[in-house]
CSV table of C-alpha atoms in Angstrom, one decimal:
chain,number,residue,atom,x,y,z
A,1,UNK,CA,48.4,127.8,41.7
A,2,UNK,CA,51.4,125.9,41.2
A,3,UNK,CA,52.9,127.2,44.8
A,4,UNK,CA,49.7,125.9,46.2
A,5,UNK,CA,49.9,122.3,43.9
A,6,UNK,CA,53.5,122.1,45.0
A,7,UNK,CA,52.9,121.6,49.1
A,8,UNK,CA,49.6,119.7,48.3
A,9,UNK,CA,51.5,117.1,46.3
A,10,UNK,CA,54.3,117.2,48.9
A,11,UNK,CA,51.7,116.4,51.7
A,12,UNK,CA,50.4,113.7,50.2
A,13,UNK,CA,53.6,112.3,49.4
A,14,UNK,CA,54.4,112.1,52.8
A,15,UNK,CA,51.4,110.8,54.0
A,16,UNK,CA,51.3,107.7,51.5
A,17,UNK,CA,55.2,107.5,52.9
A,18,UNK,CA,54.0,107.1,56.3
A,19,UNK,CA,51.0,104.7,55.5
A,20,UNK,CA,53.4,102.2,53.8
A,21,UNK,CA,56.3,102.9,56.4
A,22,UNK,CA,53.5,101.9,59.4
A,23,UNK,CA,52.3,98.4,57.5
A,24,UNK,CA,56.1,97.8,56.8
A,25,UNK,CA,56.6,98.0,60.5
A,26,UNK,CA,53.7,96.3,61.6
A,27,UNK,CA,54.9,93.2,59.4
A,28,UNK,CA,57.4,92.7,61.2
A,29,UNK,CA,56.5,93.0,64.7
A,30,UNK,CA,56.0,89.2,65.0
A,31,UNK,CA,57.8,87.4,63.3
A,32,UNK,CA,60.9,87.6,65.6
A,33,UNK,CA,58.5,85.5,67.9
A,34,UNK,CA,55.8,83.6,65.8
A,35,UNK,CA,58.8,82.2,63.4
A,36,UNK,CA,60.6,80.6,66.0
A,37,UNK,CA,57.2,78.4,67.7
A,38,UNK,CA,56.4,76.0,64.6
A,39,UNK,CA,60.9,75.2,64.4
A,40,UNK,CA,61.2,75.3,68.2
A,41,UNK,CA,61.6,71.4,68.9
A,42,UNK,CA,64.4,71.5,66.5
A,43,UNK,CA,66.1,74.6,67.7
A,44,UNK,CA,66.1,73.4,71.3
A,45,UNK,CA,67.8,70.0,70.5
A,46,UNK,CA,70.3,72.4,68.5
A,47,UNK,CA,71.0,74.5,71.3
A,48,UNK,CA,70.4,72.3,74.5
A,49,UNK,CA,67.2,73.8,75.5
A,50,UNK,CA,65.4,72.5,78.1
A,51,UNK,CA,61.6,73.1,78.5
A,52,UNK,CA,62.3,75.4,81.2
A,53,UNK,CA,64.6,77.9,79.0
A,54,UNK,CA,62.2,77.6,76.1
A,55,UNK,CA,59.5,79.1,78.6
A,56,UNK,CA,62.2,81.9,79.3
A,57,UNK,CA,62.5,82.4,75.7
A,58,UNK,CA,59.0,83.0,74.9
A,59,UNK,CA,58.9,85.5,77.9
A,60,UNK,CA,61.7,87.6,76.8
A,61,UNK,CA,59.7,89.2,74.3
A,62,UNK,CA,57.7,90.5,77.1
A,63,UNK,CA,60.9,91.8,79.6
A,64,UNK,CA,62.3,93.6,76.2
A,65,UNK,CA,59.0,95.3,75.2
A,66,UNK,CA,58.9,96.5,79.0
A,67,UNK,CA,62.5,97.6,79.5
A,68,UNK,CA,63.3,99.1,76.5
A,69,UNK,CA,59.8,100.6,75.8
A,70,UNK,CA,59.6,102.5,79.0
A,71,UNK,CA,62.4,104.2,77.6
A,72,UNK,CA,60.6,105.3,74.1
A,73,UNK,CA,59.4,108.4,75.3
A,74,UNK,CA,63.1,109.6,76.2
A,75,UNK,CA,64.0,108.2,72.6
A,76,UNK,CA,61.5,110.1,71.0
A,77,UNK,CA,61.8,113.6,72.4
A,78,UNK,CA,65.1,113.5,71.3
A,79,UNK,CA,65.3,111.7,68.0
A,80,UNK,CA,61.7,112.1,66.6
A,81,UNK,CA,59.3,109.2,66.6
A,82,UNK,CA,60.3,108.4,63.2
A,83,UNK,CA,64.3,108.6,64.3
A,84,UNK,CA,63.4,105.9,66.9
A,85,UNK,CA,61.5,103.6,64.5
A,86,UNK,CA,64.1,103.7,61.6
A,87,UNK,CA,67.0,102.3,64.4
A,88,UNK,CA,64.1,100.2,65.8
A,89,UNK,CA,63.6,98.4,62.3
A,90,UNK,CA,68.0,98.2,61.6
A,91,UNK,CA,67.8,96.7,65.0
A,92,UNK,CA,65.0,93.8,64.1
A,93,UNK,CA,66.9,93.3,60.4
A,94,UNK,CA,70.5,92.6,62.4
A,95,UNK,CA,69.1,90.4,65.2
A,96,UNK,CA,67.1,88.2,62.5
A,97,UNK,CA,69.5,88.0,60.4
A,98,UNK,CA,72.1,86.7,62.7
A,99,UNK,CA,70.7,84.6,65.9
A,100,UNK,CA,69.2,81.7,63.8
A,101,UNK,CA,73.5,81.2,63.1
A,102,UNK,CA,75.0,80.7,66.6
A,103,UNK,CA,75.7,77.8,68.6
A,104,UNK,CA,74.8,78.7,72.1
A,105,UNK,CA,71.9,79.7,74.0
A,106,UNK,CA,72.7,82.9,75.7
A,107,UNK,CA,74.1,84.9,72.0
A,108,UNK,CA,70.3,83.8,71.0
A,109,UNK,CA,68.8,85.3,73.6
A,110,UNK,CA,71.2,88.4,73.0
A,111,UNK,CA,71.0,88.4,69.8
A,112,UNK,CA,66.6,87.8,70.2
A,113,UNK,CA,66.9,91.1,72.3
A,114,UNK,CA,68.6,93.1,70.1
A,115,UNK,CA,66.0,92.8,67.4
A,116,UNK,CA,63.0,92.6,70.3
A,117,UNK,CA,64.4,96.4,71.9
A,118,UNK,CA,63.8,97.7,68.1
A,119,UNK,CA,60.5,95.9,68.0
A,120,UNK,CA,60.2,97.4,71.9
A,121,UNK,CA,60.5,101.0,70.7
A,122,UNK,CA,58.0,100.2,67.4
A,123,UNK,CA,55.4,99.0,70.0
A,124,UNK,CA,55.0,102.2,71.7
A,125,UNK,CA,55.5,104.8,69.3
A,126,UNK,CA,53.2,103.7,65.8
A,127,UNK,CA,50.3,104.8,68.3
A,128,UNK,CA,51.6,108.0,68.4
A,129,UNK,CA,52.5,108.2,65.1
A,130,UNK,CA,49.3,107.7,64.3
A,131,UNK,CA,48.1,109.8,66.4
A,132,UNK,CA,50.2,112.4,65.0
A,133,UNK,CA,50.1,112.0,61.4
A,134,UNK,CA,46.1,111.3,61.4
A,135,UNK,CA,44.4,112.1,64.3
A,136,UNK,CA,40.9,111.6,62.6
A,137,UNK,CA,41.1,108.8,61.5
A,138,UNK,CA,42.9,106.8,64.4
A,139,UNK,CA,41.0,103.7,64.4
A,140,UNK,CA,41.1,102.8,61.0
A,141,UNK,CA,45.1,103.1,60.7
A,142,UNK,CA,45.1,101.7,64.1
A,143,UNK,CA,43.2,98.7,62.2
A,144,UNK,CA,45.2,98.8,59.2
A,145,UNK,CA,48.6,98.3,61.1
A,146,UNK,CA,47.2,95.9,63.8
A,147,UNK,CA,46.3,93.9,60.1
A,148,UNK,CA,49.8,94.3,59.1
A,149,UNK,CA,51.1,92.6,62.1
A,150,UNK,CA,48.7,90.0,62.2
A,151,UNK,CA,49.8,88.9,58.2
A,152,UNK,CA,53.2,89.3,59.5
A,153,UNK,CA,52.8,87.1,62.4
A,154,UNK,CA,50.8,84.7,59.8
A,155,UNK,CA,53.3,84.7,57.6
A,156,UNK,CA,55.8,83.5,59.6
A,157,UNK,CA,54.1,80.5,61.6
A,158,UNK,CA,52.9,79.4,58.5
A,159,UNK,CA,55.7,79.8,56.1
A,160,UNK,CA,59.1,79.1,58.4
A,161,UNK,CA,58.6,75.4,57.9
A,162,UNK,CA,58.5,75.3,54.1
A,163,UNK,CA,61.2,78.1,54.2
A,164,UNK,CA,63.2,75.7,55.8
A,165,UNK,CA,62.3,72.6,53.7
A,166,UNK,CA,63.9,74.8,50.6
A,167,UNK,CA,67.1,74.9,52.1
A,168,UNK,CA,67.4,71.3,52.8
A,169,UNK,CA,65.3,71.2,56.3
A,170,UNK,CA,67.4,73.9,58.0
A,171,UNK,CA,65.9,75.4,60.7
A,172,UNK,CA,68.3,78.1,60.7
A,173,UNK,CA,67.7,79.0,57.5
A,174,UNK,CA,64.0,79.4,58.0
A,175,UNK,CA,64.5,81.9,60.6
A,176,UNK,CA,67.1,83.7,58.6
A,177,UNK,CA,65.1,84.5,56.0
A,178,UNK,CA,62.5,86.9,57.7
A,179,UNK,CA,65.6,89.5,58.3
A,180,UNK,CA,64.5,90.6,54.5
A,181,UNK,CA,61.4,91.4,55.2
A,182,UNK,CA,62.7,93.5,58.1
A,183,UNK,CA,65.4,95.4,55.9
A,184,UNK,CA,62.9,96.1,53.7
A,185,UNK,CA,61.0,98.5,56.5
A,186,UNK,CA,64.3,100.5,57.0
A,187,UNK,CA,64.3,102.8,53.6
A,188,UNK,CA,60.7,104.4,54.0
A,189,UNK,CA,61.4,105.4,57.6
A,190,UNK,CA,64.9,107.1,56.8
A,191,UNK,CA,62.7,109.0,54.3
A,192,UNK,CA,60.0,110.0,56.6
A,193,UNK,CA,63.3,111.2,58.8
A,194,UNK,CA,64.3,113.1,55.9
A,195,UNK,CA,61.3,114.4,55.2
A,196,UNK,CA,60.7,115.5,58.5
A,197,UNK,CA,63.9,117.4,58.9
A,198,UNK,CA,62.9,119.8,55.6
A,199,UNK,CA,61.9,123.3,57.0
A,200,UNK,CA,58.8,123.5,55.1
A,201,UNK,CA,55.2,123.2,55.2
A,202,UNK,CA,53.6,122.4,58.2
A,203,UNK,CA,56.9,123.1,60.2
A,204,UNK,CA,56.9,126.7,58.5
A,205,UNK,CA,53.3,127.2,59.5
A,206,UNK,CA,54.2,126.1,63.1
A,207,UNK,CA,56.6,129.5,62.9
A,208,UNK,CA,54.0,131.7,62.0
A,209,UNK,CA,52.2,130.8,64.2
A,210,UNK,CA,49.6,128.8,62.4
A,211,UNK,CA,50.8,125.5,63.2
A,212,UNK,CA,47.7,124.4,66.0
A,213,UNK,CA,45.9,122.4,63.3
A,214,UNK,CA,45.6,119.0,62.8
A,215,UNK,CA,48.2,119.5,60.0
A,216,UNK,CA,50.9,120.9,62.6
A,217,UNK,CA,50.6,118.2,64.7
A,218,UNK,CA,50.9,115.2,61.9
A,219,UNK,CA,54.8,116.4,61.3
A,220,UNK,CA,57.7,114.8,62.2
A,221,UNK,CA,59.5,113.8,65.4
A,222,UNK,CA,60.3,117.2,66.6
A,223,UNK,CA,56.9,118.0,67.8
A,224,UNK,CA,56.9,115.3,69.9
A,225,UNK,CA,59.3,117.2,71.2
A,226,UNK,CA,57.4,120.1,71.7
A,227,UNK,CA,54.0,118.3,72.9
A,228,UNK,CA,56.3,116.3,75.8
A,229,UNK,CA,55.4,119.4,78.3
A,230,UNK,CA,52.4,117.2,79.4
A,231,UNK,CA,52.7,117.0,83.0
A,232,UNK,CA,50.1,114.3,83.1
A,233,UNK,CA,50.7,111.8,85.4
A,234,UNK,CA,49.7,108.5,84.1
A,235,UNK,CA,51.0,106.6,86.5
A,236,UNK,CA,48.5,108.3,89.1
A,237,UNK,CA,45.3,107.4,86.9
A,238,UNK,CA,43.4,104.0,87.5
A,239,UNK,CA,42.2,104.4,83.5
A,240,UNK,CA,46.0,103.6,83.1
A,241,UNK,CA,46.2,101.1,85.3
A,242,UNK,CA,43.3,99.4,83.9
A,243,UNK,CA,44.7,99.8,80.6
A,244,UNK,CA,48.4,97.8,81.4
A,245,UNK,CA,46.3,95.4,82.8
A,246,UNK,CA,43.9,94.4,80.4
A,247,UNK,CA,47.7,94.8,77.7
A,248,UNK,CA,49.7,92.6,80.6
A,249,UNK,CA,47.2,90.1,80.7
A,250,UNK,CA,46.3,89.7,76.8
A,251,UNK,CA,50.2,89.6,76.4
A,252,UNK,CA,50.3,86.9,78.1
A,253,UNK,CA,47.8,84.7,75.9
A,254,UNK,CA,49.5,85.8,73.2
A,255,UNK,CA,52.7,84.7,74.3
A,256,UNK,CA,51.2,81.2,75.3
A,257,UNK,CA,49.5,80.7,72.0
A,258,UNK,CA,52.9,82.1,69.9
A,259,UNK,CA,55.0,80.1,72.1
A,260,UNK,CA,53.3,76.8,72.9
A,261,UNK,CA,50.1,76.4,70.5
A,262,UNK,CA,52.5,74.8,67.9
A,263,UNK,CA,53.9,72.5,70.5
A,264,UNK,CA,50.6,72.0,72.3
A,265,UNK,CA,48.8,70.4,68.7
A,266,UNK,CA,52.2,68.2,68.0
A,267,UNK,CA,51.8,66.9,71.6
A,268,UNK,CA,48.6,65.6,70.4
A,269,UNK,CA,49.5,63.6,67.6
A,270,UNK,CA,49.7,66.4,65.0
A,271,UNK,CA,52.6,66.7,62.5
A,272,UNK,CA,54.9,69.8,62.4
A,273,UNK,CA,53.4,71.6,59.4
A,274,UNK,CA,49.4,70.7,60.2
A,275,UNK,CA,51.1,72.9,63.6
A,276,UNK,CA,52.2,75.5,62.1
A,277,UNK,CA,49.5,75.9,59.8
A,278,UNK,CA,47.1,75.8,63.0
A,279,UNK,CA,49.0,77.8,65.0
A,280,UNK,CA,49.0,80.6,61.6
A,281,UNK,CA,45.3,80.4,61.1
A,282,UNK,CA,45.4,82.2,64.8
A,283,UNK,CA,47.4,85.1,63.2
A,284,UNK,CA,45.3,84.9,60.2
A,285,UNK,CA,42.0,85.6,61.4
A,286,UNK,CA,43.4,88.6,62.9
A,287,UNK,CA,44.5,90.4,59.6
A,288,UNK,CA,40.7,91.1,58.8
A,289,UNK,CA,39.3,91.1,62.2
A,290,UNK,CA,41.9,93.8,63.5
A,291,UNK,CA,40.6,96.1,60.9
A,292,UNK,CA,37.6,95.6,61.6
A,293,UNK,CA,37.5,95.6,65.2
A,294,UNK,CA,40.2,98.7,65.7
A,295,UNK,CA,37.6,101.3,63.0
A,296,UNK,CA,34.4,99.8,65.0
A,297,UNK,CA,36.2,100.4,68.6
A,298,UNK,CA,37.3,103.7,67.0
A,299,UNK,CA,33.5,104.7,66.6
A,300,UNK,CA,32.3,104.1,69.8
A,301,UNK,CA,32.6,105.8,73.6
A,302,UNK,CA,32.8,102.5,75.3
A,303,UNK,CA,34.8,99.3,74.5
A,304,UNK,CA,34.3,97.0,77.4
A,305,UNK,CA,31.2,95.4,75.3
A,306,UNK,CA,34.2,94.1,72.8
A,307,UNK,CA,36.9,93.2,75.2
A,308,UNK,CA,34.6,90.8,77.4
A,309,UNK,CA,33.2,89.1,73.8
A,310,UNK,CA,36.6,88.7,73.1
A,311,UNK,CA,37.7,87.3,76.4
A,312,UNK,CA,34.8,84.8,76.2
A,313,UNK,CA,36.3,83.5,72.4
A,314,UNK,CA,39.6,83.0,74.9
A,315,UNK,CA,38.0,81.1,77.2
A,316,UNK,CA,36.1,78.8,74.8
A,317,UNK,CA,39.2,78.2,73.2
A,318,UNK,CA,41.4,77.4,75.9
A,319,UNK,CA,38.4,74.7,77.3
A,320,UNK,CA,38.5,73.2,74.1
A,321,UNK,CA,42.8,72.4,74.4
A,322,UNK,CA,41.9,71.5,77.9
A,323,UNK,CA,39.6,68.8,76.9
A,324,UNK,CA,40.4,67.4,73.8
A,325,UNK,CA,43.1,69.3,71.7
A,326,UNK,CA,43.0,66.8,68.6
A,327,UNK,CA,39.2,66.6,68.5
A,328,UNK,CA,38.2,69.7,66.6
A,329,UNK,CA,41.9,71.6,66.7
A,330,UNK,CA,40.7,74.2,63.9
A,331,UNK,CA,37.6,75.1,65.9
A,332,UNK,CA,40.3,75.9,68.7
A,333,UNK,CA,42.3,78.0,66.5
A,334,UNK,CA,39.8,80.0,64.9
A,335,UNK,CA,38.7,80.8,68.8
A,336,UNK,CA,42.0,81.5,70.0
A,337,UNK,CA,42.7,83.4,66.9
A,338,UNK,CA,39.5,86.0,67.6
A,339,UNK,CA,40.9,86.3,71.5
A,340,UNK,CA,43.7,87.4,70.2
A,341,UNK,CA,42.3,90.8,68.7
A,342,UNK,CA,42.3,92.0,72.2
A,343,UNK,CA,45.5,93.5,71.1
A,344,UNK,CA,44.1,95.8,68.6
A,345,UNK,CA,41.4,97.1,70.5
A,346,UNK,CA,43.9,98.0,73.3
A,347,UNK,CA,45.8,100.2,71.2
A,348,UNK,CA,42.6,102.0,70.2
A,349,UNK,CA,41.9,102.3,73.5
A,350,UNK,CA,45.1,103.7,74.4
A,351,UNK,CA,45.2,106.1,71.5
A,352,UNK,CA,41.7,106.9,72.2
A,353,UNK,CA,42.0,107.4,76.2
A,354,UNK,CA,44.8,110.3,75.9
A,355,UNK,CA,43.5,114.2,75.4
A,356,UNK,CA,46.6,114.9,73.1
A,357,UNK,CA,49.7,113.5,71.2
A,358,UNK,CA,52.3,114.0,74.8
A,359,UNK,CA,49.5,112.1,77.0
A,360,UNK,CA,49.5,109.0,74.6
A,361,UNK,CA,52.8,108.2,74.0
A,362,UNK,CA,53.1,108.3,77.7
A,363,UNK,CA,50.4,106.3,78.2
A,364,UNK,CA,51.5,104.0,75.6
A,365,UNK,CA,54.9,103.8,76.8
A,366,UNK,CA,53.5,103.0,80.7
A,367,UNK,CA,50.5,101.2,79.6
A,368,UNK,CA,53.1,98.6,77.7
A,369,UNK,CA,55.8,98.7,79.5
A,370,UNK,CA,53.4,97.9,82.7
A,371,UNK,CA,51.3,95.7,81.0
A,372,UNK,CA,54.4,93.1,79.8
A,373,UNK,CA,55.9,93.5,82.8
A,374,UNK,CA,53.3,91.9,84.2
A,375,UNK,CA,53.1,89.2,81.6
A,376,UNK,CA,56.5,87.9,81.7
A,377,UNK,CA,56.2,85.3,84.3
A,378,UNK,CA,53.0,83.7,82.5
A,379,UNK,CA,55.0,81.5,79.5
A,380,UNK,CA,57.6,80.8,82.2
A,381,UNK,CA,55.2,79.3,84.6
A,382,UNK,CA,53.5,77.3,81.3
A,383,UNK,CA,57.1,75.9,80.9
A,384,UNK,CA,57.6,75.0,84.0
A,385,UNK,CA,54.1,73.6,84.9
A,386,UNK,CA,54.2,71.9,81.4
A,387,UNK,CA,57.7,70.4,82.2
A,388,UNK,CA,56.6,69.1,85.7
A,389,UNK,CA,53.3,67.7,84.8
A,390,UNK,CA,54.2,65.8,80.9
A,391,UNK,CA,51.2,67.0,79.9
A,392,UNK,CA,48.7,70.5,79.0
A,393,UNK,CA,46.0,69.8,81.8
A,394,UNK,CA,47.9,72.1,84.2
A,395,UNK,CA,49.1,74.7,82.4
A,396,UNK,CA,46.1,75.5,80.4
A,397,UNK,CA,43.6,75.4,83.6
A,398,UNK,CA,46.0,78.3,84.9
A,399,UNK,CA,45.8,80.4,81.7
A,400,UNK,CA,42.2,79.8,82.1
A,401,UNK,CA,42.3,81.7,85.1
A,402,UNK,CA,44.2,84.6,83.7
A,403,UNK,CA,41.6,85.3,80.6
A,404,UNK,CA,39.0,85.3,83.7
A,405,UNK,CA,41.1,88.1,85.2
A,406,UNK,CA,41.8,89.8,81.5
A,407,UNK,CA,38.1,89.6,81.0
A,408,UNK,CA,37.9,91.7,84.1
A,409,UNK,CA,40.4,94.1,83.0
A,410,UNK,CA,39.0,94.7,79.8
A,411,UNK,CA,35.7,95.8,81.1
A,412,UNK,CA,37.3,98.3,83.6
A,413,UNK,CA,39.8,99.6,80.8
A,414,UNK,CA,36.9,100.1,77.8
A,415,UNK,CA,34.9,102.5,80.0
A,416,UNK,CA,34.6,105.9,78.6
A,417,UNK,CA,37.1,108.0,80.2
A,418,UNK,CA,39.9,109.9,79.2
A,419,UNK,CA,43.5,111.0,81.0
């Protein structure tokens, strides 16, 4: 009895580990960015920024994530998912802590990459984690980190501000401050590592030959490993395609509304913390509505029902900027702030859309890396348009267009099919 207790109790150990080690990674897969949008009129004056560069900043999230996340499934099979994510989450802690404390503009942007290639890696591989470690019940831990990043992303608009009012209005020191929360994330995944290198349970199993169960395939990085003999080619399949798409295109709102919706509201007469505060009820409404939207999607065959709804929230939202920004601006928010759960649901879909484990972390890896890829030159051309023109009328016509297209995508990439 107690040899049967003892396994049991060691299971569920590790499975509460990995539940808190996800939602500490989630939290802090936006802050990097959604930190920096409610302090940027301050940090450009700090570092020469022009309008232009700013654009470029809020785009290098996006040439990270598709770089560096191409490369995750390479990481993975030899480190172990869990390997990758613990470096991912040292990377985020050192970049935070130290670009808010340089003078120039290109170690930001180094040191803003270092931290975005861990939160690259992240991006990709908690789908796969996920659906490693609980393969029934993917669209509820799918919701439940997609919640976790929202609150992260929250936290930071809303909070960056006052963080930087403690220390005597210091920008800097607002910015700084969210490389705690990141070292925080580090310890559970260097004990899911740990864990993961014991040879017992599961892996023992696996020996004997018993390890084809749901069980087997929920272990540590090393089966990964194993499972990476897929010769599925994702690149071939227009499910994938449709897929970094619909994730290129919803990137790129995303971008727009964590780099310019703070900037956007002080434009029209707004202070800097009614901004932020705005610009956080966006993330805000997605801590509840990811969970909710992510189990729902999980449930059904066909998701292009939710991705054009949510598409249409977009569009409302955008109009709304368009025509009178300071009229109603938290009727805008709470619209954009909907859209924006288009991010959710694609990660159920791409969890969802592969047979087995080694088809969806390479369809995560090319459906992402694809997918910002292609949104990288959106906030550049919002920056540039916005810079050109003085004013929002251009710049959000054109992001208009793109949730028409997105709305398109979405349709094609919910369809019930698998790869």
């Amino acid at each position: 009895m107690r040899q049967r207790q003892g396994p049991a109790r060691s299971a569920t150990w590790t499975r509460r580990l990995a539940v808190t080690a996800l939602v500490l990674a989630a939290l802090n897969l936006r802050p990097l960015v959604t930190s920096l949008g409610p302090v940027l009129e301050e940090a450009r004056a700090a570092l020469g920024m022009s309008a232009a560069v700013a654009g470029l900043l809020t785009s290098v999230p996006a040439v990270c994530f598709a770089l560096v996340g191409s490369a995750a499934p390479r990481l993975a099979r030899r480190y172990g998912p869990d390997g990758v994510v613990l470096a991912g989450m040292a990377a985020v802690a050192l970049g935070l802590a130290l670009r808010p404390f340089v003078g120039s503009t290109p170690v930001f942007l180094t040191l803003s990459g270092l931290a975005l290639a861990g939160i690259a890696v992240a991006n990709v591989l908690l789908p796969v984690v996920v659906k490693q470690r609980f393969p029934d019940r993917v669209g509820m831990m799918t919701g439940l980190y997609s919640m976790a990043l929202n609150l992260g992303a929250s936290a930071a608009a809303a909070v960056t501000v006052p963080l930087a009012g403690a220390f005597g209005g210091d920008w800097r020191a607002g910015l700084g401050s969210w490389a705690v929360l990141a070292a925080v994330a580090v310890p559970p995944w260097a004990a899911l590592v740990r864990d993961g290198r014991r040879p017992t349970g599961p892996r023992r199993g696996h020996q004997l030959g018993q390890g084809t169960g749901p069980q087997a395939e929920r272990t540590a990085g090393g089966d990964v490993a194993a499972e990476a003999g897929s010769r599925v080619r994702v690149a071939r399949s227009p499910m994938a395609w449709a897929l970094a798409a619909f994730f290129g295109l919803q990137s790129t709102s995303a971008y727009v509304i964590m780099g310019w919706l703070p900037q956007i509201f002080r434009d029209a007469g707004l202070s800097a913390e009614a901004a932020g505060l705005l610009f956080a009820v966006t993330s805000v409404l997605g801590v509840p509505l990811s969970f909710v939207l992510a189990a729902v999607a999980g449930r059904l065959r066909n998701q292009s029902g939710i991705a054009v709804l949510l598409g249409a929230f977009g569009l409302a939202g955008y109009a709304g900027l368009w025509a009178a920004p300071a009229a109603t601006p938290w009727l805008w928010a709470v619209l954009l702030g909907v859209a924006n759960c288009s991010f959710p649901l694609v990660l159920t879909m791409i969890a969802m859309r592969g047979r087995d484990g080694a088809t969806v972390i390479r369809l995560s890896a090319f459906a992402q890396s694809v997918g910002y890829l292609l949104s990288v030159p959106g906030p550049i051309l919002v920056g540039v348009l916005y810079q050109h023109s003085g004013g929002w009328h251009g710049p959000l016509a054109f992001v208009l267009c793109l949730m028409v297209s997105q709305i398109a995508a979405g349709y094609f990439a919910g369809r019930n099919r698998q790869i």
